[in-house]
Short mmCIF file of C-alpha atoms in Angstrom, two decimals:
data_model
loop_
_atom_site.label_atom_id
_atom_site.label_comp_id
_atom_site.label_asym_id
_atom_site.label_seq_id
_atom_site.Cartn_x
_atom_site.Cartn_y
_atom_site.Cartn_z
CA UNK A 1 -91.04 -100.13 44.38
CA UNK A 2 -89.73 -98.81 41.40
CA UNK A 3 -92.31 -96.26 41.02
CA UNK A 4 -91.95 -95.23 45.07
CA UNK A 5 -88.19 -94.70 43.64
CA UNK A 6 -88.79 -92.93 41.30
CA UNK A 7 -91.39 -90.25 43.43
CA UNK A 8 -88.84 -89.98 46.03
CA UNK A 9 -86.10 -89.11 43.48
CA UNK A 10 -88.73 -86.40 41.65
CA UNK A 11 -89.19 -84.98 45.19
CA UNK A 12 -85.79 -84.40 45.88
CA UNK A 13 -84.63 -82.95 42.35
CA UNK A 14 -87.77 -81.07 42.79
CA UNK A 15 -86.95 -79.18 45.79
CA UNK A 16 -83.10 -79.32 44.78
CA UNK A 17 -83.72 -76.80 41.93
CA UNK A 18 -86.51 -74.31 44.40
CA UNK A 19 -83.80 -74.05 46.83
CA UNK A 20 -81.38 -71.85 44.95
CA UNK A 21 -83.74 -69.53 43.38
CA UNK A 22 -86.09 -69.06 46.99
CA UNK A 23 -83.74 -65.70 48.13
CA UNK A 24 -85.72 -64.38 51.03
CA UNK A 25 -86.91 -67.35 53.08
CA UNK A 26 -89.92 -69.55 53.26
CA UNK A 27 -92.57 -66.63 52.23
CA UNK A 28 -90.40 -65.77 48.92
CA UNK A 29 -90.52 -69.47 48.05
CA UNK A 30 -94.24 -70.05 48.37
CA UNK A 31 -94.74 -69.10 44.86
CA UNK A 32 -92.15 -71.08 43.45
CA UNK A 33 -93.52 -74.58 45.44
CA UNK A 34 -96.51 -73.69 44.32
CA UNK A 35 -95.92 -73.74 40.69
CA UNK A 36 -93.43 -77.11 40.91
CA UNK A 37 -95.64 -79.07 43.22
CA UNK A 38 -99.50 -77.63 42.40
CA UNK A 39 -99.58 -76.70 38.86
CA UNK A 40 -96.37 -78.64 37.20
CA UNK A 41 -96.24 -81.83 39.25
CA UNK A 42 -99.76 -81.87 40.43
CA UNK A 43 -98.86 -83.30 44.01
CA UNK A 44 -101.22 -81.12 45.90
CA UNK A 45 -103.59 -78.73 45.88
CA UNK A 46 -103.25 -74.79 46.35
CA UNK A 47 -105.37 -74.92 49.97
CA UNK A 48 -102.91 -77.97 51.06
CA UNK A 49 -99.98 -75.62 50.45
CA UNK A 50 -101.81 -72.73 52.64
CA UNK A 51 -102.34 -75.40 55.65
CA UNK A 52 -99.03 -76.65 55.23
CA UNK A 53 -97.15 -73.24 55.62
CA UNK A 54 -99.45 -72.35 58.56
CA UNK A 55 -98.51 -75.49 60.22
CA UNK A 56 -94.70 -74.79 59.67
CA UNK A 57 -94.93 -71.53 60.59
CA UNK A 58 -96.08 -72.57 64.07
CA UNK A 59 -93.54 -75.34 64.79
CA UNK A 60 -89.77 -74.17 65.96
CA UNK A 61 -87.30 -74.22 62.65
CA UNK A 62 -86.76 -72.45 59.37
CA UNK A 63 -90.11 -72.33 57.66
CA UNK A 64 -88.55 -73.35 54.73
CA UNK A 65 -87.37 -76.68 55.90
CA UNK A 66 -90.37 -77.11 57.87
CA UNK A 67 -92.67 -76.39 54.80
CA UNK A 68 -90.37 -78.73 52.35
CA UNK A 69 -90.40 -81.55 55.26
CA UNK A 70 -94.05 -81.47 55.67
CA UNK A 71 -94.93 -81.18 51.81
CA UNK A 72 -92.47 -84.48 50.96
CA UNK A 73 -94.30 -86.17 54.10
CA UNK A 74 -98.03 -85.57 52.41
CA UNK A 75 -96.60 -86.70 48.95
CA UNK A 76 -94.71 -90.16 50.18
CA UNK A 77 -94.79 -90.44 54.01
CA UNK A 78 -91.66 -90.11 56.00
CA UNK A 79 -89.27 -90.92 52.98
CA UNK A 80 -90.80 -88.11 50.88
CA UNK A 81 -90.05 -85.69 53.64
CA UNK A 82 -86.75 -86.94 54.05
CA UNK A 83 -86.14 -86.30 50.39
CA UNK A 84 -87.69 -82.94 50.20
CA UNK A 85 -85.73 -81.98 53.34
CA UNK A 86 -82.52 -83.15 52.05
CA UNK A 87 -83.35 -81.23 48.46
CA UNK A 88 -84.23 -78.19 50.24
CA UNK A 89 -81.11 -78.26 52.47
CA UNK A 90 -78.53 -79.06 50.07
CA UNK A 91 -78.08 -75.99 47.66
CA UNK A 92 -78.59 -73.68 50.56
CA UNK A 93 -75.65 -75.32 52.56
CA UNK A 94 -73.37 -74.87 49.88
CA UNK A 95 -74.60 -71.70 48.82
CA UNK A 96 -73.82 -70.43 52.48
CA UNK A 97 -70.27 -71.94 52.41
CA UNK A 98 -69.16 -70.72 49.26
CA UNK A 99 -70.40 -67.10 50.35
CA UNK A 100 -68.58 -67.57 53.77
CA UNK A 101 -65.21 -68.12 51.95
CA UNK A 102 -66.04 -65.03 49.64
CA UNK A 103 -68.07 -62.90 51.82
CA UNK A 104 -65.10 -60.50 53.06
CA UNK A 105 -63.64 -59.96 50.14
CA UNK A 106 -66.84 -58.94 48.31
CA UNK A 107 -68.24 -56.74 51.42
CA UNK A 108 -68.59 -53.48 50.35
CA UNK A 109 -68.08 -53.85 46.39
CA UNK A 110 -70.82 -51.70 44.61
CA UNK A 111 -71.87 -53.85 42.10
CA UNK A 112 -72.81 -56.86 45.08
CA UNK A 113 -74.45 -53.72 46.79
CA UNK A 114 -76.59 -52.83 43.96
CA UNK A 115 -77.23 -56.77 43.43
CA UNK A 116 -78.64 -57.09 46.92
CA UNK A 117 -80.91 -54.15 46.81
CA UNK A 118 -82.47 -55.64 43.20
CA UNK A 119 -82.72 -58.81 45.05
CA UNK A 120 -84.25 -57.51 48.26
CA UNK A 121 -87.01 -55.27 46.06
CA UNK A 122 -87.55 -58.67 44.03
CA UNK A 123 -88.34 -60.46 47.70
CA UNK A 124 -90.94 -58.15 48.58
CA UNK A 125 -92.73 -58.92 45.16
CA UNK A 126 -93.01 -62.39 45.64
CA UNK A 127 -94.04 -62.42 49.24
CA UNK A 128 -96.45 -59.95 48.56
CA UNK A 129 -97.54 -61.95 45.60
CA UNK A 130 -97.51 -65.26 48.17
CA UNK A 131 -99.60 -62.94 50.45
CA UNK A 132 -102.32 -62.69 47.66
CA UNK A 133 -102.42 -66.04 46.50
CA UNK A 134 -102.98 -67.83 50.17
CA UNK A 135 -105.41 -64.81 50.83
CA UNK A 136 -107.39 -66.28 47.68
CA UNK A 137 -107.30 -69.79 49.61
CA UNK A 138 -108.26 -68.34 53.41
CA UNK A 139 -110.86 -65.67 52.59
CA UNK A 140 -113.72 -68.21 52.35
CA UNK A 141 -116.51 -66.06 53.69
CA UNK A 142 -116.93 -62.81 55.87
CA UNK A 143 -116.11 -63.93 59.36
CA UNK A 144 -112.42 -65.40 57.58
CA UNK A 145 -112.02 -61.88 56.11
CA UNK A 146 -112.61 -60.38 59.51
CA UNK A 147 -110.13 -62.42 61.09
CA UNK A 148 -107.97 -61.54 58.33
CA UNK A 149 -108.10 -57.82 59.17
CA UNK A 150 -107.65 -58.03 62.80
CA UNK A 151 -104.57 -60.14 62.60
CA UNK A 152 -103.29 -57.29 60.13
CA UNK A 153 -104.02 -54.60 62.63
CA UNK A 154 -102.65 -56.67 65.47
CA UNK A 155 -99.34 -57.31 63.83
CA UNK A 156 -99.19 -53.69 62.44
CA UNK A 157 -99.78 -52.09 66.21
CA UNK A 158 -98.62 -54.92 68.38
CA UNK A 159 -95.47 -56.68 66.85
CA UNK A 160 -93.08 -55.43 68.98
CA UNK A 161 -95.09 -57.45 71.88
CA UNK A 162 -97.37 -59.98 70.05
CA UNK A 163 -95.55 -62.93 68.91
CA UNK A 164 -96.76 -64.36 65.88
CA UNK A 165 -97.22 -67.92 67.58
CA UNK A 166 -99.88 -66.18 69.81
CA UNK A 167 -101.66 -64.89 66.77
CA UNK A 168 -101.88 -68.30 64.85
CA UNK A 169 -103.05 -69.84 68.40
CA UNK A 170 -105.45 -67.82 68.55
CA UNK A 171 -106.70 -68.01 64.80
CA UNK A 172 -107.00 -71.41 65.44
CA UNK A 173 -109.02 -71.00 68.69
CA UNK A 174 -111.13 -68.52 67.43
CA UNK A 175 -111.81 -71.19 63.97
CA UNK A 176 -113.23 -73.50 66.49
CA UNK A 177 -115.14 -71.16 68.68
CA UNK A 178 -116.88 -69.74 65.42
CA UNK A 179 -117.61 -73.21 64.13
CA UNK A 180 -119.11 -74.29 67.35
CA UNK A 181 -121.36 -70.90 67.68
CA UNK A 182 -122.44 -71.64 64.06
CA UNK A 183 -123.46 -75.04 64.77
CA UNK A 184 -125.34 -74.38 67.66
CA UNK A 185 -127.25 -71.35 65.49
CA UNK A 186 -127.90 -73.94 62.71
CA UNK A 187 -125.68 -72.27 60.44
CA UNK A 188 -123.44 -73.88 58.08
CA UNK A 189 -119.89 -73.02 57.94
CA UNK A 190 -118.21 -73.02 54.44
CA UNK A 191 -114.12 -74.26 54.93
CA UNK A 192 -113.75 -73.67 51.15
CA UNK A 193 -114.43 -71.37 48.71
CA UNK A 194 -116.87 -73.38 46.27
CA UNK A 195 -114.77 -72.20 43.12
CA UNK A 196 -111.09 -71.07 43.40
CA UNK A 197 -109.43 -69.90 39.87
CA UNK A 198 -105.79 -68.79 40.09
CA UNK A 199 -104.02 -67.23 37.28
CA UNK A 200 -100.30 -68.58 37.56
CA UNK A 201 -98.10 -66.01 36.98
CA UNK A 202 -94.86 -67.44 37.28
#
């Protein structure tokens, strides 16, 4: 019981530290979560993080909170989900309250504007890094690479009328159909790369 309590506390503290440094929302927090949960704590694998973010994006709600809740559940069940959720929410809530109080006074200040410009640039880099990391776990064969390319094209040219959730469900259906076709043809389906070696830069 003591070990379970220590694990829950560790989950809470981990996501409490992640919350304040993940400017830009869920996608920007992927590298930070991966470093803490996969590399440092060794609670999950990189593939698990990719799967969790895919599920978190396909359900209603903020992707950061959804992802933290799913990860906590995978680690320690319902209590782990609650610990992760409150851990990720608490610093964000406090920061938003403080920003709401001082926003009108800081709005338009040259130094603050410059700071936010730099933050936006950093967020783009974090999202690009996350896309590369998750892409390595998703691109397991030629078919999956083709699906990635097709989805990027559809999002780029049809973002105004194609909802991302439709693409997620379409990808799930396409995956099931492809596996069924391969089974009928007697071909093996590789769901993971044989070897995955990642360099953690953060």
